[in-house]
Short mmCIF file of C-alpha atoms and ligand atoms in Angstrom, two decimals:
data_model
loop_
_atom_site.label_atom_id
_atom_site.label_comp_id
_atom_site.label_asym_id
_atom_site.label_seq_id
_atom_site.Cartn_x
_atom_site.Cartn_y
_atom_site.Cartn_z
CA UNK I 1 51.31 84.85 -56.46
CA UNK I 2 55.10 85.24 -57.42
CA UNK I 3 56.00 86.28 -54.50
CA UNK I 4 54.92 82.60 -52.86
CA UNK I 5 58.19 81.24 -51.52
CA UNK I 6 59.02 78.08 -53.75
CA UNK I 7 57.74 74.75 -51.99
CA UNK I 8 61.15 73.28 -50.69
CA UNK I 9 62.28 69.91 -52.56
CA UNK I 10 63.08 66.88 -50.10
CA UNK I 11 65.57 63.64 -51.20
CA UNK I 12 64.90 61.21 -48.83
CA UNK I 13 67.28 58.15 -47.40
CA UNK I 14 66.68 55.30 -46.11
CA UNK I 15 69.08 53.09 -44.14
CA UNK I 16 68.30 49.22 -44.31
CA UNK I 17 69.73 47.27 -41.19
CA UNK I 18 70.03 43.43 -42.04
CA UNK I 19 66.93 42.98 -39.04
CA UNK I 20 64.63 45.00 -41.52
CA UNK I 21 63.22 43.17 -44.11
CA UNK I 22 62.28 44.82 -47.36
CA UNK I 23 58.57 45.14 -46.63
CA UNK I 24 59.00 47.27 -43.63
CA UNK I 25 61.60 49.08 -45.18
CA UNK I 26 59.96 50.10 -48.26
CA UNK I 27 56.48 50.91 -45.74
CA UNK I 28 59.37 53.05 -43.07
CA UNK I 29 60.42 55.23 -46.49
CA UNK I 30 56.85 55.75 -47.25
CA UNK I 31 56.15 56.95 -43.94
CA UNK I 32 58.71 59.46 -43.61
CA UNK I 33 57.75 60.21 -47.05
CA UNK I 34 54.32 61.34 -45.43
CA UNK I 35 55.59 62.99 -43.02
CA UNK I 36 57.90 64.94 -44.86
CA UNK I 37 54.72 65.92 -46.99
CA UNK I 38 52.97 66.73 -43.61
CA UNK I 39 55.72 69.53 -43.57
CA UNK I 40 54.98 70.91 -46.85
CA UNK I 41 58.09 69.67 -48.70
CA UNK I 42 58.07 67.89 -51.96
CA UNK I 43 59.84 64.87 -52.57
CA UNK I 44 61.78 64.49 -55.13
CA UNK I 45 63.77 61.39 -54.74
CA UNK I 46 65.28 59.08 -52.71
CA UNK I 47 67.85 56.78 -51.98
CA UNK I 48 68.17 53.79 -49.91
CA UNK I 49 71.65 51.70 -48.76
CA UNK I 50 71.62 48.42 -46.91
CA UNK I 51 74.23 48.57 -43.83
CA UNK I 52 75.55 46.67 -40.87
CA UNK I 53 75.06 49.52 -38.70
CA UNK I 54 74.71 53.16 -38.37
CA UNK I 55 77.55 53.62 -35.62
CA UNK I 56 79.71 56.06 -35.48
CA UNK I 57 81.21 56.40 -39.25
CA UNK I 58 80.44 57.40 -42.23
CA UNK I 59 76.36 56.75 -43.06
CA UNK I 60 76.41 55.90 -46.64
CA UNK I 61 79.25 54.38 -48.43
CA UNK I 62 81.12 56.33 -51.05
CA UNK I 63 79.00 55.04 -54.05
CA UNK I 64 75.40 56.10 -52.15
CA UNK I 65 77.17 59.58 -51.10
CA UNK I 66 78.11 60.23 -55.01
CA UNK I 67 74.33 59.17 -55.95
CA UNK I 68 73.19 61.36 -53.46
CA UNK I 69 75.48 64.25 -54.00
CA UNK I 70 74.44 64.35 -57.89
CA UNK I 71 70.44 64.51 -56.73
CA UNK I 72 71.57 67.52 -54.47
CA UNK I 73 74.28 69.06 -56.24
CA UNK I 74 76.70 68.92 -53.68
CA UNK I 75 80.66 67.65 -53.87
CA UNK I 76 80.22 64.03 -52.55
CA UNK I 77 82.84 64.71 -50.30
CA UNK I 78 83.21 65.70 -46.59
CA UNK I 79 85.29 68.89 -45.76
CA UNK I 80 88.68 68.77 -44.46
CA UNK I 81 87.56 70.04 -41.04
CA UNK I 82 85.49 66.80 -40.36
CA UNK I 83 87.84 64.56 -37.70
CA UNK I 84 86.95 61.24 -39.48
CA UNK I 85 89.98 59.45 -40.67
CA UNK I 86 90.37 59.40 -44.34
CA UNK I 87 89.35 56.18 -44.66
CA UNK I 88 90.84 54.23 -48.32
CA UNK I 89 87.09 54.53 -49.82
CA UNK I 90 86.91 58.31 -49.23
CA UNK I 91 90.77 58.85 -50.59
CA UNK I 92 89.58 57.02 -53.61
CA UNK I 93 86.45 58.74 -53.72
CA UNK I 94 87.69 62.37 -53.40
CA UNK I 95 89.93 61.93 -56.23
CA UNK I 96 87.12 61.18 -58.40
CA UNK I 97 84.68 63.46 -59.85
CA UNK I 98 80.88 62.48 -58.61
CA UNK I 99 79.42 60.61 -61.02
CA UNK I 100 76.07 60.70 -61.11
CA UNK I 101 74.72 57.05 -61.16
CA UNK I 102 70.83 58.61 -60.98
CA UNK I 103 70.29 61.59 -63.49
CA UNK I 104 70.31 64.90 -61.87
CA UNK I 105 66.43 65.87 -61.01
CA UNK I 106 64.53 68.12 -63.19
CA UNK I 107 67.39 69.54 -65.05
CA UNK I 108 66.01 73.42 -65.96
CA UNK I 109 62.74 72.55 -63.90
CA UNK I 110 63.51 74.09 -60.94
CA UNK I 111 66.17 74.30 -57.74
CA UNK I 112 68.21 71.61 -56.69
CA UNK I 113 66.94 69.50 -53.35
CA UNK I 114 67.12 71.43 -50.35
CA UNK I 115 66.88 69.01 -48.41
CA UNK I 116 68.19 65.65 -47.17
CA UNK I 117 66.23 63.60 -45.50
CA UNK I 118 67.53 60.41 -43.28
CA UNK I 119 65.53 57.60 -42.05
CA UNK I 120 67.19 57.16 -38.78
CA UNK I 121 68.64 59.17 -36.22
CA UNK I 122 71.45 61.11 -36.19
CA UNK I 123 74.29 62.56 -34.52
CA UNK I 124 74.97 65.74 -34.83
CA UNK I 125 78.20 64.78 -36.79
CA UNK I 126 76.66 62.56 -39.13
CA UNK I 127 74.42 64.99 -40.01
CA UNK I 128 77.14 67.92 -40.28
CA UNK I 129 79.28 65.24 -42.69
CA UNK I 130 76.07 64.78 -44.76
CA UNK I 131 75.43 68.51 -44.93
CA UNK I 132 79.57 68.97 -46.12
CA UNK I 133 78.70 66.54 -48.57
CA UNK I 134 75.59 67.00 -50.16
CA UNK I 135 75.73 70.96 -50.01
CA UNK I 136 71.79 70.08 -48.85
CA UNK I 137 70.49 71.05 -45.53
CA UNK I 138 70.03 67.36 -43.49
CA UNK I 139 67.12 66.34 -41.50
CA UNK I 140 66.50 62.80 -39.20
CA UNK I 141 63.49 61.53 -38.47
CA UNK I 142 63.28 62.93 -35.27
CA UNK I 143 63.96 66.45 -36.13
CA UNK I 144 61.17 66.24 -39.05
CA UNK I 145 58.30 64.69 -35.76
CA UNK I 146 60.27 67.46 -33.55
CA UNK I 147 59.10 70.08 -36.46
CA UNK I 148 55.90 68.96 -37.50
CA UNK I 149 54.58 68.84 -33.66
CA UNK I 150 56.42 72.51 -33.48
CA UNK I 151 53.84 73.63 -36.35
CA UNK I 152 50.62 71.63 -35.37
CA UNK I 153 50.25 72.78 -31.40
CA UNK I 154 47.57 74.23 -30.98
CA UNK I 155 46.91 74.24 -26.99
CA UNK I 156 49.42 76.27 -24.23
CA UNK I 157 50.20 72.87 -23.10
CA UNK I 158 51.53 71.22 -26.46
CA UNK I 159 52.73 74.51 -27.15
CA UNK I 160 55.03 74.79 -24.24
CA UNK I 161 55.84 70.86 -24.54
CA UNK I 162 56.90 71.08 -27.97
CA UNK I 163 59.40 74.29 -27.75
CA UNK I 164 60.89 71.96 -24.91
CA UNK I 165 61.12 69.36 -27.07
CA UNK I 166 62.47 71.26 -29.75
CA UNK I 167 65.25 73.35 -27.76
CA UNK I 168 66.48 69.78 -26.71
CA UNK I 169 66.60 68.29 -29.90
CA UNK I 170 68.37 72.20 -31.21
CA UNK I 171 70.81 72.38 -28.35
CA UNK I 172 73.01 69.48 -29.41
CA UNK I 173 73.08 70.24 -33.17
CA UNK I 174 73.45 73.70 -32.29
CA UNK I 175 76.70 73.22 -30.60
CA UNK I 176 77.91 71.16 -33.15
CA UNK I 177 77.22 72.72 -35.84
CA UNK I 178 78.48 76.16 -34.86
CA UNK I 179 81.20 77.15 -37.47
CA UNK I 180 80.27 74.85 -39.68
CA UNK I 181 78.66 77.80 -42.10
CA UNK I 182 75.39 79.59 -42.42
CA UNK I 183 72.48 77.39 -41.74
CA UNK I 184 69.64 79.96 -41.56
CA UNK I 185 66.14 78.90 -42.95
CA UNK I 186 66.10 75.33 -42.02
CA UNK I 187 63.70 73.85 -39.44
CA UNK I 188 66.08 72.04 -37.58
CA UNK I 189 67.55 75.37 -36.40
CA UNK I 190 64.67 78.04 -35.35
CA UNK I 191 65.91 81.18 -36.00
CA UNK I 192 66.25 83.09 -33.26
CA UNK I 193 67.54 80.17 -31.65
CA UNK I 194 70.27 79.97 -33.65
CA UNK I 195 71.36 82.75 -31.67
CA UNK I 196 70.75 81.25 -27.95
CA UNK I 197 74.15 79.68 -26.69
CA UNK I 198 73.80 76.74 -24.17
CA UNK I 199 72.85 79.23 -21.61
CA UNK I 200 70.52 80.43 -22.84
CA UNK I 201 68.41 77.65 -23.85
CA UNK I 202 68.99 76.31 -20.43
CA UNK I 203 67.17 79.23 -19.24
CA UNK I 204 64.34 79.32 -21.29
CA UNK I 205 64.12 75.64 -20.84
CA UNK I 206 63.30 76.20 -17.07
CA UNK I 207 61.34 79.28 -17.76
CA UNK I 208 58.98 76.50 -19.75
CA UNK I 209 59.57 74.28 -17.14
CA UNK I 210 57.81 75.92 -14.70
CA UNK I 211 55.06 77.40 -17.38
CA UNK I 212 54.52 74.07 -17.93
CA UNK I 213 53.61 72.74 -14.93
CA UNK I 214 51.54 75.64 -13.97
CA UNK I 215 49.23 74.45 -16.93
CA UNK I 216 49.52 70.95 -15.28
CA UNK I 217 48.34 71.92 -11.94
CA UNK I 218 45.37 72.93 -14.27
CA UNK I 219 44.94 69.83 -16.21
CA UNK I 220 45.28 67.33 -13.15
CA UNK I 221 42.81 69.44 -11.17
CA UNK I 222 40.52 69.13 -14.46
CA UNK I 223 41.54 64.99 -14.68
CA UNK I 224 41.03 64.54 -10.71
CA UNK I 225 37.43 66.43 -10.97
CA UNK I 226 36.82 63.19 -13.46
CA UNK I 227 38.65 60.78 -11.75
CA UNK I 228 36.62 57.34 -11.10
CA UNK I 229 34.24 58.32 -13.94
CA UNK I 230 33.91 55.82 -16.75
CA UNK I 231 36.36 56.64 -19.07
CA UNK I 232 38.22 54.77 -21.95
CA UNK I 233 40.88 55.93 -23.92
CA UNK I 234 41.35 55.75 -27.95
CA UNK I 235 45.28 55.08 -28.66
CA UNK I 236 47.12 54.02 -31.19
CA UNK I 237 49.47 54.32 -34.19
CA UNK I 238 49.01 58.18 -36.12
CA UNK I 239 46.43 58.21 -39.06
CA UNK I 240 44.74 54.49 -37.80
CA UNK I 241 41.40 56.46 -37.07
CA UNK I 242 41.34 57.43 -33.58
CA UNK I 243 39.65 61.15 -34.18
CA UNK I 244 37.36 59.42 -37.02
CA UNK I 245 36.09 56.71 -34.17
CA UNK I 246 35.79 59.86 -31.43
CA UNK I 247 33.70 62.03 -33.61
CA UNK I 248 31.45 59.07 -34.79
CA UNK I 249 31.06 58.32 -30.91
CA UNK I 250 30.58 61.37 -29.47
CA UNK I 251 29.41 64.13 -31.84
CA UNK I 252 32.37 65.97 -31.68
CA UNK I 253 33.59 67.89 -33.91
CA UNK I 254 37.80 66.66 -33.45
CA UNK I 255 39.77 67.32 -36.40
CA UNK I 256 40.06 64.34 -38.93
CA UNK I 257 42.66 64.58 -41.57
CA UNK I 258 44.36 61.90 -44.08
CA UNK I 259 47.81 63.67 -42.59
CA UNK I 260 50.35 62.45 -39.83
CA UNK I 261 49.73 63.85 -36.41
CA UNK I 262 46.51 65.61 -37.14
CA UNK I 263 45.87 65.52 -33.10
CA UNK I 264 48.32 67.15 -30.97
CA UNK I 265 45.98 67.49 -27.95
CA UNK I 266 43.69 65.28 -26.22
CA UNK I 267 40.09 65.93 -26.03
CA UNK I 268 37.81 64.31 -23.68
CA UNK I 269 34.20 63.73 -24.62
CA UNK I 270 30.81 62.00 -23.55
CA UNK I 271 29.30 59.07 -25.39
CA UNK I 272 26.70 59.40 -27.09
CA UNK I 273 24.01 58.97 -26.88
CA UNK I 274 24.58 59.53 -22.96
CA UNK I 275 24.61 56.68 -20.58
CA UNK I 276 24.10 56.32 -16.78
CA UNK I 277 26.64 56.95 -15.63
CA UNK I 278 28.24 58.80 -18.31
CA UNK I 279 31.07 57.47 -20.54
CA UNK I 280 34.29 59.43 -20.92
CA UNK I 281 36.04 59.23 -24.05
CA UNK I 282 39.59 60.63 -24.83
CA UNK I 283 41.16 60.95 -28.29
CA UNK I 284 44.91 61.09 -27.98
CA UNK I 285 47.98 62.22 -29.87
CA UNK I 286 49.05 59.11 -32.00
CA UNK I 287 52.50 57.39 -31.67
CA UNK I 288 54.99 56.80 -34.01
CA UNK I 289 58.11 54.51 -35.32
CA UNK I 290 60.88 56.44 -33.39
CA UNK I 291 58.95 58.54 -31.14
CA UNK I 292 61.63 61.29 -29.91
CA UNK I 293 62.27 60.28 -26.16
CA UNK I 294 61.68 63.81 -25.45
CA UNK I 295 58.34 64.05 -27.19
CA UNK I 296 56.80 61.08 -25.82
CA UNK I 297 57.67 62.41 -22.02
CA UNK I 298 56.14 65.41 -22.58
CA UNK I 299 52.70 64.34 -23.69
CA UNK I 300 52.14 63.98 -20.57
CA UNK I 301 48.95 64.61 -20.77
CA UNK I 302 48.09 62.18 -23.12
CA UNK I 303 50.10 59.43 -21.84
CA UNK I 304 48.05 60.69 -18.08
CA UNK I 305 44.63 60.27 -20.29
CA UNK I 306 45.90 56.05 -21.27
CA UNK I 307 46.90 55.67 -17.51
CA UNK I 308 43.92 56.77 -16.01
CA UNK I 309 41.52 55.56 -18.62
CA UNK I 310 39.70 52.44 -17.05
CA UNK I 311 39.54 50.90 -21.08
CA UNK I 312 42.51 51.70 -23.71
CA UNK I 313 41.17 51.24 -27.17
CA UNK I 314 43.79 50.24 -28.93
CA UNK I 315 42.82 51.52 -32.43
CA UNK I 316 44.72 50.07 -35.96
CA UNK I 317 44.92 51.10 -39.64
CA UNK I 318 44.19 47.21 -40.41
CA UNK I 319 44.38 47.81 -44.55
CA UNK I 320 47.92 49.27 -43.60
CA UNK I 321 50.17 46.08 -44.46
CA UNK I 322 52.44 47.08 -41.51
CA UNK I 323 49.65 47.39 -38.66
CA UNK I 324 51.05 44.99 -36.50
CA UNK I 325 54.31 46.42 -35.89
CA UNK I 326 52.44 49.91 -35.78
CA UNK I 327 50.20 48.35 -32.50
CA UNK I 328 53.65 46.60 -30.98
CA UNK I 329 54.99 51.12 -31.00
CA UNK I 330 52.28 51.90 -29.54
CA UNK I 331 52.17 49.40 -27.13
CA UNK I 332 55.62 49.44 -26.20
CA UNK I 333 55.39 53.30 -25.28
CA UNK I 334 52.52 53.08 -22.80
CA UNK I 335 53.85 49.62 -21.71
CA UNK I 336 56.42 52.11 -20.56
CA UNK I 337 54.86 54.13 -18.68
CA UNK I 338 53.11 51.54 -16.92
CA UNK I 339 49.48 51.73 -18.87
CA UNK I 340 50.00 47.66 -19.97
CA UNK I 341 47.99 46.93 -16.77
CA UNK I 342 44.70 49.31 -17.89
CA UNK I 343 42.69 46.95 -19.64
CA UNK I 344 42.60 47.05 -23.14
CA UNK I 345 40.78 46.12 -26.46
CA UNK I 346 42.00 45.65 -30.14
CA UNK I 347 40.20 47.63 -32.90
CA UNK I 348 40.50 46.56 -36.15
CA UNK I 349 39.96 49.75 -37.93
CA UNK I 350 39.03 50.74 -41.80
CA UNK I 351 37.96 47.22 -42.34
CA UNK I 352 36.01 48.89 -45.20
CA UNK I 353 39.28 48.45 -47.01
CA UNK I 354 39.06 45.19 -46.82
CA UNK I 355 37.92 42.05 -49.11
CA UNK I 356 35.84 39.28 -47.02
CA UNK I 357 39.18 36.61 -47.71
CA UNK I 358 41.22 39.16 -45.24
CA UNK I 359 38.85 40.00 -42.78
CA UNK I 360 37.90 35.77 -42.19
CA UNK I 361 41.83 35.84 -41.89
CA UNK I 362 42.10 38.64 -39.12
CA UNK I 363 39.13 36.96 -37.85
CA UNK I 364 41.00 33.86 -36.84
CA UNK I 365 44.18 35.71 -36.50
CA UNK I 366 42.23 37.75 -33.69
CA UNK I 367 39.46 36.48 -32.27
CA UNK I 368 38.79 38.48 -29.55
CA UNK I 369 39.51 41.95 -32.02
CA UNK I 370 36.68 44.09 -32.67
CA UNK I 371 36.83 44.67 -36.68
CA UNK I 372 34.65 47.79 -37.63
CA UNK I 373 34.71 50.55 -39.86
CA UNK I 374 35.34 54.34 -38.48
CA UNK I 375 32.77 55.24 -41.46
CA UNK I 376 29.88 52.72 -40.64
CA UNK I 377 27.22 53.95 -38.23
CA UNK I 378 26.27 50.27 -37.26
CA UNK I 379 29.85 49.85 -36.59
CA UNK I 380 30.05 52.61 -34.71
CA UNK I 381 27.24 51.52 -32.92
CA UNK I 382 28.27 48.07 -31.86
CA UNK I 383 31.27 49.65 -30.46
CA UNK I 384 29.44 52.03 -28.10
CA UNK I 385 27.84 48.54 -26.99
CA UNK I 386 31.13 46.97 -26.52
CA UNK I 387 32.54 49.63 -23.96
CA UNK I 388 29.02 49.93 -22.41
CA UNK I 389 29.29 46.17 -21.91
CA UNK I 390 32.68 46.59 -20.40
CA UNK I 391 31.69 49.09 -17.77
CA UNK I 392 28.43 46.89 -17.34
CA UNK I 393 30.23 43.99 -16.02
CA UNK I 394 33.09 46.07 -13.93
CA UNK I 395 29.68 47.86 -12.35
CA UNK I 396 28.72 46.97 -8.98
CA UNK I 397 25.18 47.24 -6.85
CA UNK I 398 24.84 49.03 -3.76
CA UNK I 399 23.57 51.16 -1.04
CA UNK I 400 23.83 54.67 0.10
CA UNK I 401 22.15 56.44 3.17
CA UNK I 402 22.29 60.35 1.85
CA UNK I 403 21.30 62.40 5.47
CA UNK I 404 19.66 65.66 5.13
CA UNK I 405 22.98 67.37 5.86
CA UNK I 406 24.08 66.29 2.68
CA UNK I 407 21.67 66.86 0.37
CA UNK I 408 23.58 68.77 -1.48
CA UNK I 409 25.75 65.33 -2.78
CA UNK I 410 22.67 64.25 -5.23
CA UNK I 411 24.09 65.88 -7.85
CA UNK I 412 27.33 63.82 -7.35
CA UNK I 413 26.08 60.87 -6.86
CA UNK I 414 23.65 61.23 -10.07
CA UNK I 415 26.67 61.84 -11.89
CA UNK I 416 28.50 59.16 -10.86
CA UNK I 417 26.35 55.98 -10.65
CA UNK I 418 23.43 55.21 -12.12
CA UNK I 419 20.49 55.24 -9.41
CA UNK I 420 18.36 52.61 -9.50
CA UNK I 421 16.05 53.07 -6.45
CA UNK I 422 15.00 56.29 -4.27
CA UNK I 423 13.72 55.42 -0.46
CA UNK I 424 13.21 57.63 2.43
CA UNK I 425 13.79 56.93 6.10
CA UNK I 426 14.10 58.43 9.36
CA UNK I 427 17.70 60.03 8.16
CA UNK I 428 17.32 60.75 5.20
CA UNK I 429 16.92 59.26 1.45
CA UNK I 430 18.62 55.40 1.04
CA UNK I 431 19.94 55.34 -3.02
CA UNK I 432 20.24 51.79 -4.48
CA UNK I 433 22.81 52.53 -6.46
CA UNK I 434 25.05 51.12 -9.66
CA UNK I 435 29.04 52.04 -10.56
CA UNK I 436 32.12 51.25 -10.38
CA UNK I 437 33.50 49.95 -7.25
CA UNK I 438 36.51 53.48 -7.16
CA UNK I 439 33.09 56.03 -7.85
CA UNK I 440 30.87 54.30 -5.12
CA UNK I 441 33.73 54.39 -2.40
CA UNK I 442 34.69 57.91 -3.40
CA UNK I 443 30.95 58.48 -3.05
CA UNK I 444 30.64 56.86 0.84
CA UNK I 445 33.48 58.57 1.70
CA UNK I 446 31.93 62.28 1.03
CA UNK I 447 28.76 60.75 2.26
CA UNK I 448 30.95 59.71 5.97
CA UNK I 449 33.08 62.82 5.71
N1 LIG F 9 38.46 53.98 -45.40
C1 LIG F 9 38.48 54.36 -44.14
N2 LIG F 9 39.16 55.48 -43.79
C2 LIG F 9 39.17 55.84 -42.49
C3 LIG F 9 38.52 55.09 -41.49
N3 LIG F 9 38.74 55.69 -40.30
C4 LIG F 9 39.49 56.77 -40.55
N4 LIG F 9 39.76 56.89 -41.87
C5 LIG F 9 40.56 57.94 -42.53
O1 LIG F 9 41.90 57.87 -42.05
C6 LIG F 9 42.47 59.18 -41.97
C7 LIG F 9 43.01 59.43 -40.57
O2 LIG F 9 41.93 59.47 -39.68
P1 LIG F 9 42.03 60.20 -38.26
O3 LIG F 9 40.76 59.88 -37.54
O4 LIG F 9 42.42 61.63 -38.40
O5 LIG F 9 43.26 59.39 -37.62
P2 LIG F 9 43.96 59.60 -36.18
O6 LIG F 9 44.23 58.23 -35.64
O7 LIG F 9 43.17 60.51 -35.33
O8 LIG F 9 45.32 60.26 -36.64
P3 LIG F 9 46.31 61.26 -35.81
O9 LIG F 9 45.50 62.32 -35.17
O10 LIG F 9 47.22 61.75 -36.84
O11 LIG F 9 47.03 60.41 -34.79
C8 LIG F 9 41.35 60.13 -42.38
O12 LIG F 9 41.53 60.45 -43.73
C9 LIG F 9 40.08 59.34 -42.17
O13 LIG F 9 39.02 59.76 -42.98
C10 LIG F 9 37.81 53.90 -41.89
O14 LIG F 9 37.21 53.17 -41.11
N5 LIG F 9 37.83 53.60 -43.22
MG1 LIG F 10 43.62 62.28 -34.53
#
């Protein structure tokens, strides 16, 4: 038992720009609050500062840095190597003694913070100037995401896409914080890659590369296999319910956890109870406020599973106060890759949580949303009806002559559109069949071929 390492103690801070308004401020801190719980830190403070901007100088003025410094236990000053300017507010600031304007933490109850925690992203500077200052080791937002996905991969695919991820996000701070004094246990700077120079990770960064796409040849020979199938996607915001709604659907058994990014991998799925043709349903890796660049390209496969799903179920916490910026992030990345022309749905999710006053007002907010509980069976239920309607009316009737030298295509066609009829004539069997328009033409073209 004593020789558990101590659970490492997080301050966090959060950086109001004058567009942010205090809601979605407070409901930002709370998130990376979460997340920073996700890694198996405590918090044990924070601190917030309203600014203009987070350009190029200092992050927190001199009175936020002292505040900060006395939570952490560091000088409140940056070290004479740091090329900013001694600007008049640091002059004055160095000459003072920090004084603590919040009581230090749990005098006597344990270590100091280990950790600093920023709201926003980072350069590498900044966050060597905070780590002078604070004696803490500093985290962003993105290296926190870049760190949790690092822990939760699970498959060789987010596996490999994640170490990418990671070396790029590394590589910068790596360089830059070189000299700047022994930074060994913190997650921002793997161990044994604190030993790769730019090289090196450049190396290994092909080397994944190529491992990578090896598994991708893999997964687009899997996706192309179900290509033209009926298939609709479940994306959205992390935590709004997307595993909850794919387990309820299908049967599966996909991980479901109150925690931030408790999917890392899509799984595909058949609704159940089956149809004719079968339904396809993905669960996908949810988005998030500040999505690192890097991480969002290489969920490829995920991203793939939105642009090739025929419906995107666009799935929202709707008791979170904050869901509608949360569905505008999500939106915005696939609108990126081009998955704003799939058509889509919006579920109102965990409406549970809700009194009957708010759900009449997302009602007529909404109209066309589908509200629904994750944990209702009848819910559940109408949904299944929902995307079976949607296929229903995107289905289309027709014929196909099947000759004896192709018997062998009943499976495919059985598969793939629902048969409605079974004839025989002089060539062979005649299907009246029902699918979509992609599945039949796929189908006449084996038949012709
Ligand atoms: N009250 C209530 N809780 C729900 C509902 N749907 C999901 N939850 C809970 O919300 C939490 C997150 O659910 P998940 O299904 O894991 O969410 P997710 O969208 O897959 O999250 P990520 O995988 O992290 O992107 C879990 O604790 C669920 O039990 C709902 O309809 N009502
Ligand atoms: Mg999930």
């Amino acid at each position: 038992m004593e020789t558990k390492p101590p659970i490492p103690r997080a301050v966090l801070v959060g950086i109001q720009l004058p567009e942010v308004d205090d809601v979605a401020h407070t409901a930002s801190l709370e998130e990376l609050g979460r997340l920073v719980k996700t890694l198996g830190y405590e918090v044990v403070g924070s601190v917030s500062q309203r600014r203009d901007g987070t350009g190029a100088g200092a992050l927190l003025g001199s009175g936020k840095l002292a505040e900060l410094a006395a939570l952490t236990g560091g000088s409140g000053t940056v070290a004479p190597m740091a090329q900013a300017p001694k600007s008049k507010a640091r002059a004055r600031f160095e000459g003072a003694a920090p004084a603590p304007a919040v009581p230090e933490p749990e005098a006597g109850e344990g270590p100091r913070p280990d950790f600093v925690i920023v709201d926003h992203e980072l350069s590498p500077s900044q966050i060597r100037n905070l780590e002078r200052a604070t004696g803490a080791e500093v985290l962003d937002r993105t290296g926190v995401i870049v760190e949790i996905f690092h822990r939760h991969a699970n498959t060789r695919e987010a596996k490999l896409q994640v170490e990418m991820a990671r070396l790029k996000y590394v590589a910068p701070r790596l360089r830059e914080s070189s000299g700047g004094g022994g930074r060994q246990q913190g997650p921002g700077a793997g161990e044994s890659h604190l030993d790769l120079d730019r090289r090196k990770i450049r190396d290994r960064l092909a080397e994944l590369k190529e491992q990578l796409e090896a598994v991708q040849r893999d997964s687009d020979h899997r996706r192309s296999a179900r290509r033209d199938q009926l298939r609709v996607a479940l994306v959205g915001y992390t935590n709004a319910g997307k595993s909850s709604l794919m387990r309820a659907l299908t049967g599966s058994q996909v991980l479901v956890e109150d925690k931030l990014f408790a999917t890392l991998d899509t799984t595909v799925r058949i609704l159940q109870p089956e149809t004719r043709p079968r339904v396809l349903v993905s669960d996908t890796v949810g988005f998030i406020k500040q999505l690192p660049h890097d991480l969002v390209a290489s969920f490829r496969s995920t991203l793939t599973e939105a642009l090739e799903a025929s419906l995107l179920l666009y799935v929202v916490d709707a008791s979170d106060p904050t869901w509608d910026a949360q569905l505008k992030v999500s939106q915005d990345v696939l609108r990126e890759i081009g998955a704003d022309a799939v058509p889509s749905r919006l579920v109102l999710n965990k409406m549970d949580r809700l009194d009957e006053a708010a759900r009449a007002a997302l009602r007529e907010q909404h109209p066309d949303a589908i509200q629904l509980s994750a944990h209702r069976p009848e819910d559940v239920s109408d949904l299944r009806d929902s995307i079976i309607a949607f296929f229903e009316a995107a289905m289309v009737e027709d014929t196909l002559s099947l000759p004896y030298s192709k018997q062998g295509m009943i499976g495919e066609i059985y598969d793939s559109a629902r048969v409605l009829s079974e004839d025989y004539d002089e060539h062979g069997r005649v299907l009246r069949v029902r699918g979509l328009p992609g599945a039949i033409a796929r189908l006449r073209r084996g038949l012709e071929g």
